[in-house]
Each structure stands twice: as C-alpha cells, then as structure tokens.
Coordinates of C-alpha atoms in Angstrom, one line a residue:
X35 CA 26.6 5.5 9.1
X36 CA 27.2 6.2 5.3
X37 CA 24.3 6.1 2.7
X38 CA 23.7 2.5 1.7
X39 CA 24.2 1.3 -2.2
X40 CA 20.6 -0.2 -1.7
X41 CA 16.9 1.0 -0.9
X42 CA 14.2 -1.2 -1.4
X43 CA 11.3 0.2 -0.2
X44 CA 10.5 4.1 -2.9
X45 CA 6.9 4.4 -4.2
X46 CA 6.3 6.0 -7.6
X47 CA 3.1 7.9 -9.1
X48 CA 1.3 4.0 -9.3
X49 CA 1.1 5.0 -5.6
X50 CA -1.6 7.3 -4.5
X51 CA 0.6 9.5 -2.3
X52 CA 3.2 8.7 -5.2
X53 CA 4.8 11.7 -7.0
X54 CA 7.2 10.8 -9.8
X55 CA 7.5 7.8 -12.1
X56 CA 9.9 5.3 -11.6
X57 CA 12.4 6.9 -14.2
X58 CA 12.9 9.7 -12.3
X59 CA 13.3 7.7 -9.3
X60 CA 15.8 5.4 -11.0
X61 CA 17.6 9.0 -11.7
X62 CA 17.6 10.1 -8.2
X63 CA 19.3 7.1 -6.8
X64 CA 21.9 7.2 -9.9
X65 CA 22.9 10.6 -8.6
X66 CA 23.1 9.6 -4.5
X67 CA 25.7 6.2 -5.3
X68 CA 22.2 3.5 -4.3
X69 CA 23.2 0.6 -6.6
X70 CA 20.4 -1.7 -5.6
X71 CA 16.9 -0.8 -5.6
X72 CA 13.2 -1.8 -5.6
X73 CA 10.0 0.3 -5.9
X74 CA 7.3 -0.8 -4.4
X75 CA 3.9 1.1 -5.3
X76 CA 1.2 0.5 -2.9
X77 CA -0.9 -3.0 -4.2
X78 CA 0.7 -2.4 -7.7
X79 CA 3.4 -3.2 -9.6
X80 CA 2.6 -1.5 -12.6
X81 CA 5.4 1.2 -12.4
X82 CA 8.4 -1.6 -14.2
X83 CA 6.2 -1.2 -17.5
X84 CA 6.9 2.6 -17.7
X85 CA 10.7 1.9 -17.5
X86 CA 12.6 3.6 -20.2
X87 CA 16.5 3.3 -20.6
X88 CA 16.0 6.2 -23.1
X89 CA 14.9 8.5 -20.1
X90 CA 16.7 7.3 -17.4
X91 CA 21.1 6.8 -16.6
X92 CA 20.4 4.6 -14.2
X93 CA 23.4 1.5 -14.2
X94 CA 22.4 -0.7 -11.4
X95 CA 20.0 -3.4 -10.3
X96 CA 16.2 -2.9 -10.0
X97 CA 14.4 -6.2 -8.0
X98 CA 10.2 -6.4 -8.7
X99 CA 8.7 -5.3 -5.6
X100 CA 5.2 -4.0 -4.4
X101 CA 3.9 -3.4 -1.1
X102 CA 0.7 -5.2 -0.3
X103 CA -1.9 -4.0 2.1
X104 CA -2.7 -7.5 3.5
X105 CA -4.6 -8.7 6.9
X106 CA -3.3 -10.9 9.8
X107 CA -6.6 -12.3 11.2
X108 CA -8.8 -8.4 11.1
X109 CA -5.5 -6.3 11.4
X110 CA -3.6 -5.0 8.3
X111 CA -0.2 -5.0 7.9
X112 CA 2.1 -3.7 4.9
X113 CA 3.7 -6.4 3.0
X114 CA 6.7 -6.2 1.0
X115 CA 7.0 -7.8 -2.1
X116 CA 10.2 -8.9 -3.8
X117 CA 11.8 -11.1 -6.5
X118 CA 8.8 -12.3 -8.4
X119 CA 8.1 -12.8 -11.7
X120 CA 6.1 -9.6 -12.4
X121 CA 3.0 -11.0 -15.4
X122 CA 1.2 -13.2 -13.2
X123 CA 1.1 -10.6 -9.8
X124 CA -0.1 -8.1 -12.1
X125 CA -2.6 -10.4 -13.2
X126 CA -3.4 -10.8 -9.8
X127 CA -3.4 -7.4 -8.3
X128 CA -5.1 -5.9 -10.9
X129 CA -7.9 -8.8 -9.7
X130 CA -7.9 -8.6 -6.3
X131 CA -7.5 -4.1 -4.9
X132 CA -9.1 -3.0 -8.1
X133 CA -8.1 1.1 -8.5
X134 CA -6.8 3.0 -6.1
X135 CA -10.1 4.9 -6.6
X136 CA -12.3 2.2 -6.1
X137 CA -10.9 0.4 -3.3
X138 CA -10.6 4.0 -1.1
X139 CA -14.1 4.9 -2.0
X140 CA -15.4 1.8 -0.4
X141 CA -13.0 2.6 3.0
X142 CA -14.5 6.3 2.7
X143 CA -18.1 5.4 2.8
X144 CA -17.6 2.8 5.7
X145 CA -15.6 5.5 7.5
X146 CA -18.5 8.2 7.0
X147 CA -21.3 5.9 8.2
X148 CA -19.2 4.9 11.5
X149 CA -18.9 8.7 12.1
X150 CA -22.6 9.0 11.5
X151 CA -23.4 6.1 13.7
X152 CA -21.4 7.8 16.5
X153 CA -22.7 11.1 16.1
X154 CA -19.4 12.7 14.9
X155 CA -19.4 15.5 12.7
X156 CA -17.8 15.7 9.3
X157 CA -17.4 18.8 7.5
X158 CA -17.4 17.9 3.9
X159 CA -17.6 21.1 2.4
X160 CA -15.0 20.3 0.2
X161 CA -15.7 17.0 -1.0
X162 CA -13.3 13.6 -1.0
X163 CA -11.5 13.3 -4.2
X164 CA -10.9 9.3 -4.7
X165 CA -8.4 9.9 -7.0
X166 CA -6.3 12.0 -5.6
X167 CA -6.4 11.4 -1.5
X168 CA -6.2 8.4 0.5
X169 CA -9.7 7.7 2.7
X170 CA -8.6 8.5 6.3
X171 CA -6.9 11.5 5.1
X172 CA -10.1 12.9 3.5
X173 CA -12.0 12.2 6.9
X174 CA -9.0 13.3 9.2
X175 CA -9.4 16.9 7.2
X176 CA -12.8 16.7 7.6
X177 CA -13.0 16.1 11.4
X178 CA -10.3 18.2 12.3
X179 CA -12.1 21.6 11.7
X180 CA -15.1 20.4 13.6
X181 CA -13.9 21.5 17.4
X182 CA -16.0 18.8 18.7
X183 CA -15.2 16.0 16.2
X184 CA -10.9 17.4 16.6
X185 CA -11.5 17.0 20.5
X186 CA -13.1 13.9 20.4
X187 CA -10.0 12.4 18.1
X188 CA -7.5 13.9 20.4
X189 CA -9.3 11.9 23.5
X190 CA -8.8 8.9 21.6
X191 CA -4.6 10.1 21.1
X192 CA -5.3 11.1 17.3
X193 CA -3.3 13.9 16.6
X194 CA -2.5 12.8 12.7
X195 CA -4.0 11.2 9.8
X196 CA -1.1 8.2 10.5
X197 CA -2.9 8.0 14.0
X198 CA -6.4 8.0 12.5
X199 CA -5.4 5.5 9.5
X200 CA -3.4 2.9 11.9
X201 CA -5.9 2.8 14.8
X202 CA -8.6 2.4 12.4
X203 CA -7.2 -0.8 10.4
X204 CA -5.2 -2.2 13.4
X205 CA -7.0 -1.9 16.7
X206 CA -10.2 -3.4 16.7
X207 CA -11.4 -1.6 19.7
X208 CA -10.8 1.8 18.0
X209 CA -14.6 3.1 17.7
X210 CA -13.0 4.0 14.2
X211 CA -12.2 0.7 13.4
X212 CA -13.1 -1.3 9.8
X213 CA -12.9 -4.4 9.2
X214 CA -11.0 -4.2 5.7
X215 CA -11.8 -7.5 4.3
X216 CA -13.8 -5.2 2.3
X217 CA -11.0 -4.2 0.3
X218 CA -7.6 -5.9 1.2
X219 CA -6.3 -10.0 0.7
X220 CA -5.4 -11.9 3.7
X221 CA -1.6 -12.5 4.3
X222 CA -1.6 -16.0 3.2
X223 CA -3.2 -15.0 -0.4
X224 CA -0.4 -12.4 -0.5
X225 CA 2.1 -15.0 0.6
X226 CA 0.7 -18.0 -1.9
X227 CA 1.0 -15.6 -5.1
X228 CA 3.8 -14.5 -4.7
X229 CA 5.2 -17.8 -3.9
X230 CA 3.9 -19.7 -6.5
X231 CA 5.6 -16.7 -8.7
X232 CA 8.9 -17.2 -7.0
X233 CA 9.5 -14.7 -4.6
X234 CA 9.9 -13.3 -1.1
X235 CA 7.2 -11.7 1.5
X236 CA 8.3 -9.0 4.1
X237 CA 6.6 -7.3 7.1
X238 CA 7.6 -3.7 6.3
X239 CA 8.0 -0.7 9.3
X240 CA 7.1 -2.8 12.0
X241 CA 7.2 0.1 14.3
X242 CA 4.9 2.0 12.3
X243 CA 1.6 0.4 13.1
X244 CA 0.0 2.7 15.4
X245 CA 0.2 1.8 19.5
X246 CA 0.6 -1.6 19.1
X247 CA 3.2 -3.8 20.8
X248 CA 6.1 -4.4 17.4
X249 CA 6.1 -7.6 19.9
X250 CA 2.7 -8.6 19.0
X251 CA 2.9 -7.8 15.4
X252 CA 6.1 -9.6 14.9
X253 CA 4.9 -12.4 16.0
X254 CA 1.1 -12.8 14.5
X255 CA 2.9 -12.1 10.7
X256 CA 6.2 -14.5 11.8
X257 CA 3.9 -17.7 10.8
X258 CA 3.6 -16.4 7.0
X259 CA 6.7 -14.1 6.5
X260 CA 10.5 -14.7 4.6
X261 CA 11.6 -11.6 6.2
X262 CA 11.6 -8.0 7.8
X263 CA 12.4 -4.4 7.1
X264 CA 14.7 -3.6 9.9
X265 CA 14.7 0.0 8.7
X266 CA 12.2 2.5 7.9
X267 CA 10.4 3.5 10.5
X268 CA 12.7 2.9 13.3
X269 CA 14.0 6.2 14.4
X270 CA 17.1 4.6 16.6
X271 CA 19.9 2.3 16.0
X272 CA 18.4 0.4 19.0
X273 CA 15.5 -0.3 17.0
X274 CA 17.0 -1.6 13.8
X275 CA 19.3 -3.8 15.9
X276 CA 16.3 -4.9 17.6
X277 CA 14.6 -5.8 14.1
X278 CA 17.6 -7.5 13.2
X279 CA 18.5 -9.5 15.7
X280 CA 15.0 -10.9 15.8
X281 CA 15.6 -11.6 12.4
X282 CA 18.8 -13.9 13.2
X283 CA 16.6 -15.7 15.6
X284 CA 14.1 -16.9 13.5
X285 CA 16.1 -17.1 10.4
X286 CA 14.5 -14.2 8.5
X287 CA 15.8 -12.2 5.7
X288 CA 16.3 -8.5 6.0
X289 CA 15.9 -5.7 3.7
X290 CA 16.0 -2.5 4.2
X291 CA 14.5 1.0 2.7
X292 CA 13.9 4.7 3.2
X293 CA 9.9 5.0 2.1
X294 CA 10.3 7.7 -0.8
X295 CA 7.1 9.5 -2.0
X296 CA 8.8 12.3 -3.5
X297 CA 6.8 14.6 -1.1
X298 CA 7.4 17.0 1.6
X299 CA 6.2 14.7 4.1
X300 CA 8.3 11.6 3.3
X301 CA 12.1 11.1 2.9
X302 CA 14.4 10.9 0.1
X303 CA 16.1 8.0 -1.5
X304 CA 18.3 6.5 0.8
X305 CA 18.8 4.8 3.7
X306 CA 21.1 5.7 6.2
X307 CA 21.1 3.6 9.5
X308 CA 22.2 0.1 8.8
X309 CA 25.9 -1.2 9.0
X310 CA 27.8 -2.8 6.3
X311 CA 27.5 -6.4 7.8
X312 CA 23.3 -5.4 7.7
X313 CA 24.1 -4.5 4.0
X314 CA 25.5 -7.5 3.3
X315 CA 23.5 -9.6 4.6
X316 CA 20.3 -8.1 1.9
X317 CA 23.0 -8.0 -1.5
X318 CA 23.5 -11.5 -0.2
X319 CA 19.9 -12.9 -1.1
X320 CA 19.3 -10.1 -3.7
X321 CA 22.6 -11.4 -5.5
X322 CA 20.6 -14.6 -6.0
X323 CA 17.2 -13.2 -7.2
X324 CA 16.4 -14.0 -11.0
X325 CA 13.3 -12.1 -11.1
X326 CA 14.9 -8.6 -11.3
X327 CA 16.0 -6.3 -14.4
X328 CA 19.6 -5.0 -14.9
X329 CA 20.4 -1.4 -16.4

C-alpha cells in the first residue's frame, strides 16, 4: 500500500518521549505528500500554540488532537482526541494530569513501594529524572541490572519497559499493578469534555495493551467511544481489517496514524497499511470538522 495523505496520531516535544516541536513535524509531513494531520501529545494539547507559519511550509490541514491516558473501570486505555475546540481542553488538561513531572513522580513512588513491599530490588544508583523519563521506564532500568529482580520480571513475561508499563496499568492481577486513579481521568470525563467542546473520542492501538484480549478491550471502551484507530499497532493487514470491520459493525469512525516520537525507537510520519476506501472513509468526517486550523 502507498503512504497515506493523512496521519493522525505524531507526538511532539509536549510529549515526554516527544522529540521535536510541532513545526518541524508539520515540515516532515510537508516533505513525505501527508496532507491531513493531527498531533496528539500525551494529556496535552499545548503543542498548536507553538505553531509558526514563519517556521514551517506546511500547506495542508492540521485537526486539534491529544491523546488522553484515561481509565475504563481500573484499566487505562489511550484515548484519542480530535476536532475540539482547543481553549477550554486546555483549561482542562492543564486541571486535571498536572506536569508531566508531577503526574510520573506520583506513578514512580507507588511503583517503588510495590517493589519494596515485594522484596524486589531496585538499583537506583542513578536516580529517576521526572522530567526527562517516563516512571516504568526509570524502574524497568532499575530492575533489569538486578539478576534477581531481571529474573523475577522475565517469570512474569516482562522482557520490555512496554511489558512492564502495560501489565502494570492494565492487568490487575499483575503484582506490579497500580491503580492509576491517582493520576489519570476516567473515560467518561475524557469523553464529557471533549464533547461538550465539540469533538470526537478514539480508543487508539487496541493491540497494543499488553496480553490482553483486543476482544475485551474493544468492548469495555465501545460503551463511551466515537471511534477506533485501525492502525498503529497492528503489525498485519489482518489486523487493521479486523479493527475496521468492527468498526462498520458498530458504526464507529476510523482514523488512522503511525505514532511518531521522532526517536529511534518509534516510526516516522506516515502510515502505510490502510487502503484508499479506509482513507476515505477518515477525510470523510475530517472534511466536516470545524475545530481544525488550515495552512
């Protein structure tokens, strides 16, 4: 399949794991042919004030978006925001995850005293930086250079910090696992502001969420969603069709997107595995969006 003119799902540096600002995104996808776009920073939609026509070429379409860490009964999920009218969410976001410092500090410290509940060792020699690294990423570093504490992950099938960060916020048998009420909305305040600012909610990646049954998480977030990614983390065509054709049966929209970081570890602007009726399907709800800025 050809590159899409549309990616909807690229985090800037409002993101933690976020690299560049959304100019230099904007750039990126001017050069590859994607038309369409939407950045959505993790619980922030800060990144549209830092848009500069001076410093960027982009000529195409930019929809508001955000992706909201959000909880379905004690599980989070990743919701993607779209088409809203950015003051009030702001507003709101701002309110309710705090900084990215802030909100990980609290995850770390609940992580560290599970681990010394347990009687797992952490090597913090060199010490969490909230600023600069997500919580389970610090303690995944930490634990996997302690044999004992490395072994004991890999017994419970943690062989990443994806493992380590999806078990832990997803499966509530995980010995791992926190109850993130502490830091994160539920699905329906997600869903209510962004409503009552006219726009759309999403389940993003919903292969992405550890071991869990896509089955199960489709349908505990069906109740409060508009629509799905069908791309992203699925790695197959099977999958995406899959996604989509659940979406036609229980008249969801669809969007789609690649999950830049503008790191190593992520990929780049553009999304490659949906067909052109898929693509038109998305430009056909985008097309009406009035919440969304035009370069």
């Amino acid at each position: 399949m050809n590159t899409s003119i549309l990616d909807l799902h690229m985090h800037s540096n409002h993101s933690l794991d976020g690299v560049y600002d959304i100019n230099y995104i904007l750039d990126k996808c001017q050069a590859k042919g994607i038309k369409v776009v939407s950045v959505t920073d993790h619980d922030s939609c800060d990144c549209y004030l830092d848009i500069d026509k001076e410093k960027t070429n982009f000529k195409g379409t930019i929809i508001y978006g955000m992706e909201a860490d959000s909880l379905v009964g004690n599980k989070t999920y990743d919701i993607l925001c779209y088409d809203f009218k950015p003051e009030k969410v702001r507003e709101w976001a701002h309110g309710q995850y705090g900084t990215a410092e802030s909100r990980q500090t609290k995850i770390f410290e609940k992580l560290v005293e599970l681990c010394e509940t347990l009687n797992i060792k952490i090597d913090d020699s060199n010490p969490y930086q909230p600023d600069t690294e997500y919580a389970h990423a610090a303690l995944y570093r930490m634990l996997e250079v302690v044999p004992e504490s490395k072994e004991y992950l890999e017994k419970l099938n943690i062989y990443t910090v994806t493992d380590l960060y999806r078990e832990s916020t997803t499966n509530e048998d995980f010995p791992l696992y926190i109850d993130m009420h502490i830091v994160w909305p539920t699905i329906e305040e997600v869903r209510n502001i962004i409503h009552e600012n006219g726009g759309k909610i999403f389940l993003a990646h919903p292969f992405k969420y550890g071991t869990s049954d896509p089955d199960e998480i489709l349908e505990a977030c069906l109740p409060y969603i508009d629509g799905l990614e069908i791309c992203n983390e699925p790695k197959n065509e099977e999958q995406v069709t899959y996604l989509y054709e659940f979406a036609k049966k229980h008249n969801l929209l669809i969007s789609a997107g690649n999950d830049f970081h503008g790191s190593e570890k992520h990929p780049e602007v553009g999304v490659n595995n949906i067909n052109e009726t898929m693509e038109q399907e998305i430009l056909s709800w985008i097309n009406k969006t009035t919440n969304k800025i035009e370069l």
